[in-house]
Tab-separated table of C-alpha atoms and ligand atoms in Angstrom:
chain	number	residue	atom	x	y	z
G	587	UNK	CA	0.082	0.012	0.006
G	588	UNK	CA	1.323	3.575	-1.024
G	589	UNK	CA	0.788	7.044	-0.466
G	590	UNK	CA	0.038	8.423	-3.960
G	591	UNK	CA	-0.633	12.051	-3.435
G	592	UNK	CA	-1.214	14.842	-0.742
G	593	UNK	CA	-2.689	18.360	-1.057
G	594	UNK	CA	-2.771	21.288	1.480
G	595	UNK	CA	-5.591	23.723	1.920
G	596	UNK	CA	-5.260	26.980	3.663
G	597	UNK	CA	-8.538	28.872	4.623
G	598	UNK	CA	-11.711	28.670	6.738
G	599	UNK	CA	-14.487	30.663	8.087
G	600	UNK	CA	-13.081	33.081	10.477
G	601	UNK	CA	-9.678	31.292	10.609
G	602	UNK	CA	-6.867	30.188	8.370
G	603	UNK	CA	-7.153	26.320	8.884
G	604	UNK	CA	-4.287	24.435	7.207
G	605	UNK	CA	-5.575	20.977	6.378
G	606	UNK	CA	-3.650	18.251	4.556
G	607	UNK	CA	-5.314	15.461	2.664
G	608	UNK	CA	-3.098	12.152	2.138
G	609	UNK	CA	-4.355	9.871	-0.732
G	610	UNK	CA	-3.473	6.259	-1.139
G	611	UNK	CA	-3.705	3.642	-3.854
G	612	UNK	CA	-6.294	1.835	-1.584
G	613	UNK	CA	-8.918	4.406	-2.101
G	614	UNK	CA	-8.525	5.544	1.659
G	615	UNK	CA	-7.543	9.100	2.365
G	616	UNK	CA	-6.419	10.683	5.690
G	617	UNK	CA	-6.754	14.243	6.994
G	618	UNK	CA	-4.535	16.296	9.215
G	619	UNK	CA	-4.483	19.667	10.699
G	620	UNK	CA	-1.164	21.880	10.480
G	621	UNK	CA	-2.869	25.073	11.655
G	622	UNK	CA	-0.381	27.381	13.455
G	623	UNK	CA	-2.236	30.433	14.568
G	624	UNK	CA	-1.295	33.640	12.727
G	625	UNK	CA	1.624	31.775	11.016
G	626	UNK	CA	-0.356	29.567	8.993
G	627	UNK	CA	1.533	29.726	5.572
G	628	UNK	CA	4.664	28.410	7.102
G	629	UNK	CA	3.560	24.886	7.985
G	630	UNK	CA	1.861	24.991	4.864
G	631	UNK	CA	4.942	25.671	2.849
G	632	UNK	CA	6.885	23.162	4.996
G	633	UNK	CA	4.487	20.637	3.845
G	634	UNK	CA	4.274	21.550	0.124
G	635	UNK	CA	7.990	22.453	-0.395
G	636	UNK	CA	9.673	19.735	1.363
G	637	UNK	CA	7.659	16.856	2.958
G	638	UNK	CA	4.994	15.893	0.503
G	639	UNK	CA	7.293	14.526	-2.260
G	640	UNK	CA	8.947	12.488	0.339
G	641	UNK	CA	5.747	10.796	1.430
G	642	UNK	CA	4.928	9.656	-1.973
G	643	UNK	CA	5.505	5.897	-2.315
G	644	UNK	CA	5.714	5.514	1.367
G	645	UNK	CA	3.486	2.909	3.083
G	646	UNK	CA	0.870	4.986	5.137
G	647	UNK	CA	0.350	2.236	7.493
G	648	UNK	CA	3.961	2.702	8.905
G	649	UNK	CA	3.270	5.782	10.648
G	650	UNK	CA	5.907	5.205	13.349
G	651	UNK	CA	8.559	4.992	11.020
G	652	UNK	CA	7.394	7.952	8.925
G	653	UNK	CA	7.198	9.947	12.205
G	654	UNK	CA	10.867	9.104	12.769
G	655	UNK	CA	11.784	9.810	9.227
G	656	UNK	CA	10.164	13.379	9.514
G	657	UNK	CA	11.659	14.101	12.907
G	658	UNK	CA	14.910	12.319	13.276
G	659	UNK	CA	15.562	12.516	9.450
G	660	UNK	CA	15.481	16.407	9.703
G	661	UNK	CA	18.751	17.820	10.948
G	662	UNK	CA	16.981	20.961	12.162
G	663	UNK	CA	14.254	19.552	14.088
G	664	UNK	CA	11.235	20.711	16.201
G	665	UNK	CA	9.686	23.960	16.732
G	666	UNK	CA	6.178	24.771	16.142
G	667	UNK	CA	6.343	25.091	12.270
G	668	UNK	CA	8.007	21.713	11.688
G	669	UNK	CA	5.966	20.092	14.401
G	670	UNK	CA	2.628	21.249	13.130
G	671	UNK	CA	3.850	19.916	9.574
G	672	UNK	CA	4.813	16.485	11.065
G	673	UNK	CA	1.773	16.486	13.259
G	674	UNK	CA	-0.643	16.899	10.279
G	675	UNK	CA	0.905	14.100	8.398
G	676	UNK	CA	0.898	11.754	11.541
G	677	UNK	CA	-2.748	12.431	12.190
G	678	UNK	CA	-3.682	11.822	8.604
G	679	UNK	CA	-1.877	8.339	8.700
G	680	UNK	CA	-3.783	7.238	11.995
G	681	UNK	CA	-6.939	8.412	10.130
G	682	UNK	CA	-6.022	5.948	7.221
G	683	UNK	CA	-5.032	3.317	9.665
G	684	UNK	CA	-8.244	3.542	11.566
G	685	UNK	CA	-10.268	3.539	8.430
G	686	UNK	CA	-8.324	0.590	7.087
G	687	UNK	CA	-9.359	-1.065	10.407
G	688	UNK	CA	-12.985	0.069	10.200
G	689	UNK	CA	-12.882	1.344	13.584
G	690	UNK	CA	-13.118	4.709	15.287
G	691	UNK	CA	-9.586	5.812	16.187
G	692	UNK	CA	-10.019	5.342	19.978
G	693	UNK	CA	-10.340	1.507	19.532
G	694	UNK	CA	-6.745	1.573	18.304
G	695	UNK	CA	-5.433	3.273	21.443
G	696	UNK	CA	-7.094	0.755	23.630
G	697	UNK	CA	-10.729	1.580	23.819
G	698	UNK	CA	-12.903	4.063	25.629
G	699	UNK	CA	-12.195	4.880	29.202
G	700	UNK	CA	-15.358	7.210	29.394
G	701	UNK	CA	-18.164	8.075	27.372
G	702	UNK	CA	-18.394	11.903	27.613
G	703	UNK	CA	-15.081	13.877	28.190
G	704	UNK	CA	-15.350	17.015	30.244
G	705	UNK	CA	-14.789	20.264	28.481
G	706	UNK	CA	-14.428	23.820	29.584
G	707	UNK	CA	-15.654	26.900	27.917
G	708	UNK	CA	-14.190	30.561	27.701
G	709	UNK	CA	-15.967	33.127	29.822
G	710	UNK	CA	-14.795	36.615	29.514
G	711	UNK	CA	-15.882	40.027	30.818
G	712	UNK	CA	-15.053	43.628	30.477
G	713	UNK	CA	-15.654	43.895	33.907
G	714	UNK	CA	-16.623	41.614	36.810
G	715	UNK	CA	-20.381	41.914	36.390
G	716	UNK	CA	-20.011	41.391	32.604
G	717	UNK	CA	-18.007	38.322	33.298
G	718	UNK	CA	-20.610	36.936	35.824
G	719	UNK	CA	-23.075	37.133	33.043
G	720	UNK	CA	-20.804	35.392	30.658
G	721	UNK	CA	-20.222	32.452	33.192
G	722	UNK	CA	-23.790	32.226	33.932
G	723	UNK	CA	-24.662	31.631	30.243
G	724	UNK	CA	-22.340	28.745	30.086
G	725	UNK	CA	-23.488	27.362	33.418
G	726	UNK	CA	-27.122	27.474	31.945
G	727	UNK	CA	-25.891	25.546	28.923
G	728	UNK	CA	-24.753	22.672	31.168
G	729	UNK	CA	-21.004	23.402	31.118
G	730	UNK	CA	-19.362	22.036	34.334
G	731	UNK	CA	-16.038	23.915	33.837
G	732	UNK	CA	-15.491	27.460	32.771
G	733	UNK	CA	-12.262	29.506	32.249
G	734	UNK	CA	-12.813	32.998	33.421
G	735	UNK	CA	-10.977	36.028	32.191
G	736	UNK	CA	-11.813	39.495	33.565
G	737	UNK	CA	-11.055	43.294	32.466
G	738	UNK	CA	-8.930	44.913	35.267
G	739	UNK	CA	-9.920	48.302	36.790
G	740	UNK	CA	-7.547	50.811	35.500
G	741	UNK	CA	-5.709	48.725	33.137
G	742	UNK	CA	-4.881	50.905	30.185
G	743	UNK	CA	-6.156	48.483	27.597
G	744	UNK	CA	-8.062	45.217	27.593
G	745	UNK	CA	-5.690	42.340	28.161
G	746	UNK	CA	-5.582	38.716	27.012
G	747	UNK	CA	-8.998	37.520	25.923
G	748	UNK	CA	-10.922	40.228	27.505
G	749	UNK	CA	-13.279	42.364	25.653
G	750	UNK	CA	-13.040	46.062	25.349
G	751	UNK	CA	-16.684	46.773	26.387
G	752	UNK	CA	-19.306	44.847	28.387
G	753	UNK	CA	-21.572	42.464	26.231
G	754	UNK	CA	-18.948	41.523	23.739
G	755	UNK	CA	-17.584	37.842	23.270
G	756	UNK	CA	-13.803	37.623	24.521
G	757	UNK	CA	-11.349	39.072	22.351
G	758	UNK	CA	-9.499	35.889	21.671
G	759	UNK	CA	-12.452	34.386	19.733
G	760	UNK	CA	-12.143	37.145	17.160
G	761	UNK	CA	-9.049	36.892	15.142
G	762	UNK	CA	-7.716	40.211	14.057
G	763	UNK	CA	-7.299	40.063	10.083
G	764	UNK	CA	-6.298	43.583	9.777
G	765	UNK	CA	-2.725	42.727	8.753
G	766	UNK	CA	0.360	41.233	9.889
G	767	UNK	CA	1.198	44.330	12.205
G	768	UNK	CA	0.212	43.579	15.932
G	769	UNK	CA	-2.012	45.842	18.041
G	770	UNK	CA	-0.566	46.903	21.301
G	771	UNK	CA	-1.853	45.743	24.695
G	772	UNK	CA	-0.726	47.483	27.835
G	773	UNK	CA	-0.253	45.490	30.796
G	774	UNK	CA	0.122	46.443	34.707
G	775	UNK	CA	1.042	43.427	36.899
G	776	UNK	CA	0.237	45.398	40.148
G	777	UNK	CA	-3.317	46.261	39.203
G	778	UNK	CA	-3.892	42.535	38.038
G	779	UNK	CA	-2.517	41.134	41.396
G	780	UNK	CA	-4.805	43.606	43.473
G	781	UNK	CA	-7.888	42.727	41.514
G	782	UNK	CA	-7.937	39.163	40.247
G	783	UNK	CA	-7.633	37.001	43.419
G	784	UNK	CA	-10.629	38.776	44.859
G	785	UNK	CA	-12.651	38.602	41.765
G	786	UNK	CA	-12.138	34.836	41.545
G	787	UNK	CA	-13.255	34.665	45.154
G	788	UNK	CA	-16.499	36.361	44.135
G	789	UNK	CA	-16.850	34.115	41.306
G	790	UNK	CA	-16.694	31.015	43.623
G	791	UNK	CA	-19.191	32.658	46.185
G	792	UNK	CA	-21.657	33.173	43.321
G	793	UNK	CA	-21.429	30.031	41.467
G	794	UNK	CA	-20.881	27.530	44.477
G	795	UNK	CA	-18.397	24.643	45.143
G	796	UNK	CA	-19.381	22.459	42.045
G	797	UNK	CA	-18.258	24.659	39.249
G	798	UNK	CA	-14.724	23.915	37.973
G	799	UNK	CA	-13.161	27.506	37.518
G	800	UNK	CA	-10.012	27.862	35.573
G	801	UNK	CA	-7.861	31.007	34.894
G	802	UNK	CA	-5.256	31.871	32.361
G	803	UNK	CA	-2.336	34.230	33.204
G	804	UNK	CA	-1.071	33.811	29.741
G	805	UNK	CA	2.639	33.921	30.843
G	806	UNK	CA	2.399	37.484	32.315
G	807	UNK	CA	3.828	36.952	35.937
G	808	UNK	CA	7.388	36.769	37.371
G	809	UNK	CA	7.974	33.697	39.206
G	810	UNK	CA	7.758	35.456	42.707
G	811	UNK	CA	4.641	37.058	41.668
G	812	UNK	CA	3.092	33.864	40.312
G	813	UNK	CA	3.902	31.934	43.640
G	814	UNK	CA	2.217	34.715	45.490
G	815	UNK	CA	-0.903	34.708	43.214
G	816	UNK	CA	-1.265	30.940	43.442
G	817	UNK	CA	-1.114	31.102	47.126
G	818	UNK	CA	-3.624	34.123	47.302
G	819	UNK	CA	-6.120	32.102	45.161
G	820	UNK	CA	-5.934	28.837	47.220
G	821	UNK	CA	-9.206	29.351	49.080
G	822	UNK	CA	-10.951	29.705	45.513
G	823	UNK	CA	-10.111	26.152	44.821
G	824	UNK	CA	-9.340	26.706	41.227
G	825	UNK	CA	-9.396	23.612	38.941
G	826	UNK	CA	-6.287	25.169	37.520
G	827	UNK	CA	-4.099	28.082	37.163
G	828	UNK	CA	-2.577	28.136	33.669
G	829	UNK	CA	0.534	29.588	32.276
G	830	UNK	CA	1.484	31.423	35.393
G	831	UNK	CA	4.951	32.338	34.055
G	832	UNK	CA	6.558	32.015	30.598
G	833	UNK	CA	7.947	28.345	30.495
G	834	UNK	CA	11.291	28.922	29.168
G	835	UNK	CA	12.508	28.896	32.710
G	836	UNK	CA	11.103	25.761	33.993
G	837	UNK	CA	12.832	26.051	37.358
G	838	UNK	CA	10.673	28.952	38.060
G	839	UNK	CA	7.901	26.457	38.621
G	840	UNK	CA	9.443	25.156	41.644
G	841	UNK	CA	8.869	28.439	43.586
G	842	UNK	CA	5.232	28.217	42.799
G	843	UNK	CA	5.051	24.552	44.089
G	844	UNK	CA	6.913	25.504	47.336
G	845	UNK	CA	4.399	28.055	47.884
G	846	UNK	CA	1.006	26.660	47.072
G	847	UNK	CA	-1.214	23.743	46.135
G	848	UNK	CA	-3.095	25.358	43.428
G	849	UNK	CA	-3.091	23.186	40.396
G	850	UNK	CA	-0.799	24.405	37.514
G	851	UNK	CA	-1.502	23.675	33.833
G	852	UNK	CA	1.154	24.564	31.254
G	853	UNK	CA	2.279	23.475	27.916
G	854	UNK	CA	0.253	25.144	24.979
G	855	UNK	CA	3.217	26.472	23.347
G	856	UNK	CA	5.367	23.260	23.698
G	857	UNK	CA	6.222	21.131	20.642
G	858	UNK	CA	7.932	18.123	22.074
G	859	UNK	CA	8.063	15.570	24.800
G	860	UNK	CA	11.382	17.282	25.735
G	861	UNK	CA	9.721	20.489	26.494
G	862	UNK	CA	7.463	18.494	28.710
G	863	UNK	CA	9.764	16.266	30.272
G	864	UNK	CA	11.300	18.180	33.228
G	865	UNK	CA	7.951	19.625	34.408
G	866	UNK	CA	6.285	16.218	34.086
G	867	UNK	CA	9.203	14.276	35.842
G	868	UNK	CA	9.707	16.750	38.674
G	869	UNK	CA	5.946	16.901	38.913
G	870	UNK	CA	5.850	20.740	38.788
G	871	UNK	CA	2.509	20.617	37.005
G	872	UNK	CA	-0.763	19.118	37.138
G	873	UNK	CA	-2.029	19.452	33.686
G	874	UNK	CA	-0.195	19.019	30.368
G	875	UNK	CA	-1.503	21.465	27.575
G	876	UNK	CA	0.309	20.346	24.737
G	877	UNK	CA	-1.860	19.895	21.443
G	878	UNK	CA	-1.796	17.400	18.664
G	879	UNK	CA	-1.606	20.105	16.012
G	880	UNK	CA	1.858	21.580	17.011
G	881	UNK	CA	3.030	18.622	19.223
G	882	UNK	CA	3.926	16.503	16.462
G	883	UNK	CA	0.601	14.591	16.112
G	884	UNK	CA	-0.857	11.522	17.511
G	885	UNK	CA	2.347	9.508	17.758
G	886	UNK	CA	4.141	12.089	19.635
G	887	UNK	CA	1.366	13.339	22.010
G	888	UNK	CA	0.395	9.801	23.031
G	889	UNK	CA	3.861	9.205	24.155
G	890	UNK	CA	3.545	12.469	26.335
G	891	UNK	CA	0.439	11.248	27.858
G	892	UNK	CA	1.835	8.030	28.651
G	893	UNK	CA	4.783	9.712	30.378
G	894	UNK	CA	2.550	12.263	32.305
G	895	UNK	CA	0.509	9.113	33.595
G	896	UNK	CA	3.528	8.051	35.555
G	897	UNK	CA	3.480	11.194	37.299
G	898	UNK	CA	-0.098	12.000	38.124
G	899	UNK	CA	-0.176	14.553	35.470
G	900	UNK	CA	-3.473	14.819	33.668
G	901	UNK	CA	-4.252	15.906	30.052
G	902	UNK	CA	-5.737	19.377	29.483
G	903	UNK	CA	-4.961	19.573	25.529
G	904	UNK	CA	-4.947	23.235	24.172
G	905	UNK	CA	-8.283	23.620	22.219
G	906	UNK	CA	-8.313	27.318	21.208
G	907	UNK	CA	-10.498	28.186	18.307
G	908	UNK	CA	-7.369	28.130	16.109
G	909	UNK	CA	-7.249	24.404	15.998
G	910	UNK	CA	-9.466	22.864	13.266
G	911	UNK	CA	-12.058	20.236	13.987
G	912	UNK	CA	-9.534	17.710	12.519
G	913	UNK	CA	-7.082	18.068	15.335
G	914	UNK	CA	-9.904	18.669	17.817
G	915	UNK	CA	-11.089	15.053	16.693
G	916	UNK	CA	-7.745	13.551	17.205
G	917	UNK	CA	-7.688	14.999	20.753
G	918	UNK	CA	-11.269	13.825	21.284
G	919	UNK	CA	-10.274	10.177	20.399
G	920	UNK	CA	-7.127	10.638	22.873
G	921	UNK	CA	-9.516	12.080	25.489
G	922	UNK	CA	-11.827	9.060	25.112
G	923	UNK	CA	-8.897	6.747	25.785
G	924	UNK	CA	-6.493	8.257	28.096
G	925	UNK	CA	-6.487	6.824	31.617
G	926	UNK	CA	-4.985	10.212	32.830
G	927	UNK	CA	-7.419	12.395	31.005
G	928	UNK	CA	-8.338	15.663	32.852
G	929	UNK	CA	-10.267	18.077	30.645
G	930	UNK	CA	-10.478	19.518	27.188
G	931	UNK	CA	-10.523	23.252	26.366
G	932	UNK	CA	-13.302	23.313	23.818
G	933	UNK	CA	-14.838	26.315	21.943
G	934	UNK	CA	-17.831	25.525	19.876
G	935	UNK	CA	-16.652	26.235	16.250
G	936	UNK	CA	-20.158	24.939	15.265
G	937	UNK	CA	-20.987	27.732	12.968
G	938	UNK	CA	-23.004	26.249	9.830
G	939	UNK	CA	-19.862	27.136	7.680
G	940	UNK	CA	-17.572	25.364	9.745
G	941	UNK	CA	-19.785	22.378	10.071
G	942	UNK	CA	-20.233	22.282	6.213
G	943	UNK	CA	-16.317	22.299	5.678
G	944	UNK	CA	-15.783	19.748	8.288
G	945	UNK	CA	-18.846	17.354	8.653
G	946	UNK	CA	-18.796	15.028	11.635
G	947	UNK	CA	-20.834	13.436	14.180
G	948	UNK	CA	-18.881	14.408	17.118
G	949	UNK	CA	-21.039	16.350	19.523
G	950	UNK	CA	-21.126	18.252	22.641
G	951	UNK	CA	-23.935	17.927	25.373
G	952	UNK	CA	-24.116	19.185	28.815
G	953	UNK	CA	-20.626	20.082	29.108
G	954	UNK	CA	-19.185	16.820	27.950
G	955	UNK	CA	-17.825	15.879	24.459
G	956	UNK	CA	-19.070	12.615	22.881
G	957	UNK	CA	-16.675	11.132	20.137
G	958	UNK	CA	-17.996	9.715	16.958
G	959	UNK	CA	-18.071	5.966	16.332
G	960	UNK	CA	-17.389	6.529	12.577
G	961	UNK	CA	-14.237	4.762	11.279
G	962	UNK	CA	-11.043	6.918	11.525
G	963	UNK	CA	-11.016	10.514	13.035
G	964	UNK	CA	-14.773	10.845	12.144
G	965	UNK	CA	-14.415	14.080	10.517
G	966	UNK	CA	-14.332	14.982	6.837
G	967	UNK	CA	-13.381	17.727	4.689
G	968	UNK	CA	-15.325	19.174	1.812
G	969	UNK	CA	-13.260	20.461	-0.683
G	970	UNK	CA	-16.026	22.193	-2.546
G	971	UNK	CA	-16.659	24.353	0.554
G	972	UNK	CA	-12.913	25.006	1.029
G	973	UNK	CA	-12.663	26.535	-2.553
G	974	UNK	CA	-14.546	29.750	-1.277
G	975	UNK	CA	-11.786	30.560	1.308
G	976	UNK	CA	-8.545	32.169	1.056
G	977	UNK	CA	-5.672	33.231	3.427
G	978	UNK	CA	-6.075	36.218	5.331
G	979	UNK	CA	-3.194	38.000	7.127
G	980	UNK	CA	-3.715	38.415	10.790
G	981	UNK	CA	-1.795	38.764	14.016
G	982	UNK	CA	-1.599	38.185	17.726
G	983	UNK	CA	-1.221	41.529	19.628
G	984	UNK	CA	2.088	42.338	21.394
G	985	UNK	CA	2.113	43.477	25.086
G	986	UNK	CA	4.029	46.289	26.496
G	987	UNK	CA	4.281	47.731	30.075
G	988	UNK	CA	3.418	51.378	30.555
G	989	UNK	CA	6.848	52.652	30.097
G	990	UNK	CA	7.273	50.797	26.832
G	991	UNK	CA	8.950	47.632	27.905
G	992	UNK	CA	7.936	44.750	25.708
G	993	UNK	CA	6.007	42.039	27.916
G	994	UNK	CA	4.816	38.547	27.330
G	995	UNK	CA	1.586	37.926	25.020
T	1814	LIG	C1	-4.887	30.353	24.970
T	1814	LIG	C2	-5.084	30.760	23.527
T	1814	LIG	O1	-6.556	28.826	24.727
T	1814	LIG	C3	-5.741	29.282	25.601
T	1814	LIG	O2	-5.521	29.009	26.652
T	1814	LIG	O3	-3.849	30.806	25.823
T	1814	LIG	O4	-6.067	31.367	23.390
T	1814	LIG	C4	-3.911	31.484	22.934
T	1814	LIG	O5	-3.831	32.654	23.239
T	1814	LIG	C5	-3.871	31.239	21.444
T	1814	LIG	O6	-4.004	29.962	21.071
T	1814	LIG	C6	-2.905	31.859	20.640
T	1814	LIG	O7	-2.921	31.539	19.413
T	1815	LIG	MG1	-3.683	29.550	27.378
């Protein structure tokens, strides 16, 4: 059995999804997602300019050897662009394998460990009252877990995932397609530290003990500040505190651990098991956030899940709206299987346009995600629909302190 061809598509409704379709001489095809938010053309070019011509003629069933060929076979390895390209190929090969077996993908991992997988939604408010309304909306829809992001009084601009004015949807739902030059957000750590712990306490008081409350610091704090924050919010009983510091300095996490028992989630910008290894083995985190999309696909991420299981670290895969329904499906199959599953970030992409482009039977009900029993990933790709979309240049904002110092987005 051989790979005969592969094509890459860039575009989609409100996002630039990068989709690969790998064809075989057995008439079965596989789908993969190489979307790297705001850098979408780069994994697409890696695929079309370098990788696809190597794939042609390979046996698609040898997904392990092909993964090793892609990763070890490259002298300059790793990084989000390459890992997104490898991940897309790997996901497509698992899709082919499961379709050949006539089984949903989770069966190839060892079957289901649960029916519905817990997901969390994104609530956001320009101020605390607005955030309470946003949380209540999700609770009313049956969500059991909600990430909460709030506008900070006196902050010069809205910050990560927070709308400018009350009543809007969170800012990270909306991609800025005004070009590749970023907007600037202004950040003030002191204002955040004074306001946010108490706001989280008020959310707990209002919604009671059962709601799982998550909060994303988005890499903004210094290690000592993060330790103080994690300690201050202990009475809130957060489900997790995400990215309290940038994870380049992984020893910084020790300070947070020494000062608090607040669960820590990190890894949405990681690309390899080696990025995760120290945090997992030293048990400095509670949830690993890597994504199938730029974490090298199913082969590599499954290895990370197994390592995490040895150290009581549960999964909490990245699921921002930048991932297409293809990698979200791959994660849904891993979530159905993983003995150390924790939670899945899930933002309903379910616009009619998105459903038309990526038809599937996966569904969300009462805050749980149910995986399709169709063979393979259980998601398809409609090329006729895809033809109407083209690449739109966009950018993440950059963050500066009030004196102009560049900070972490
Ligand atoms: C994030 C993302 O989902 C999250 O937790 O931190 O929204 C992140 O900002 C985007 O994926 C960046 O592309
Ligand atoms: Mg995050």
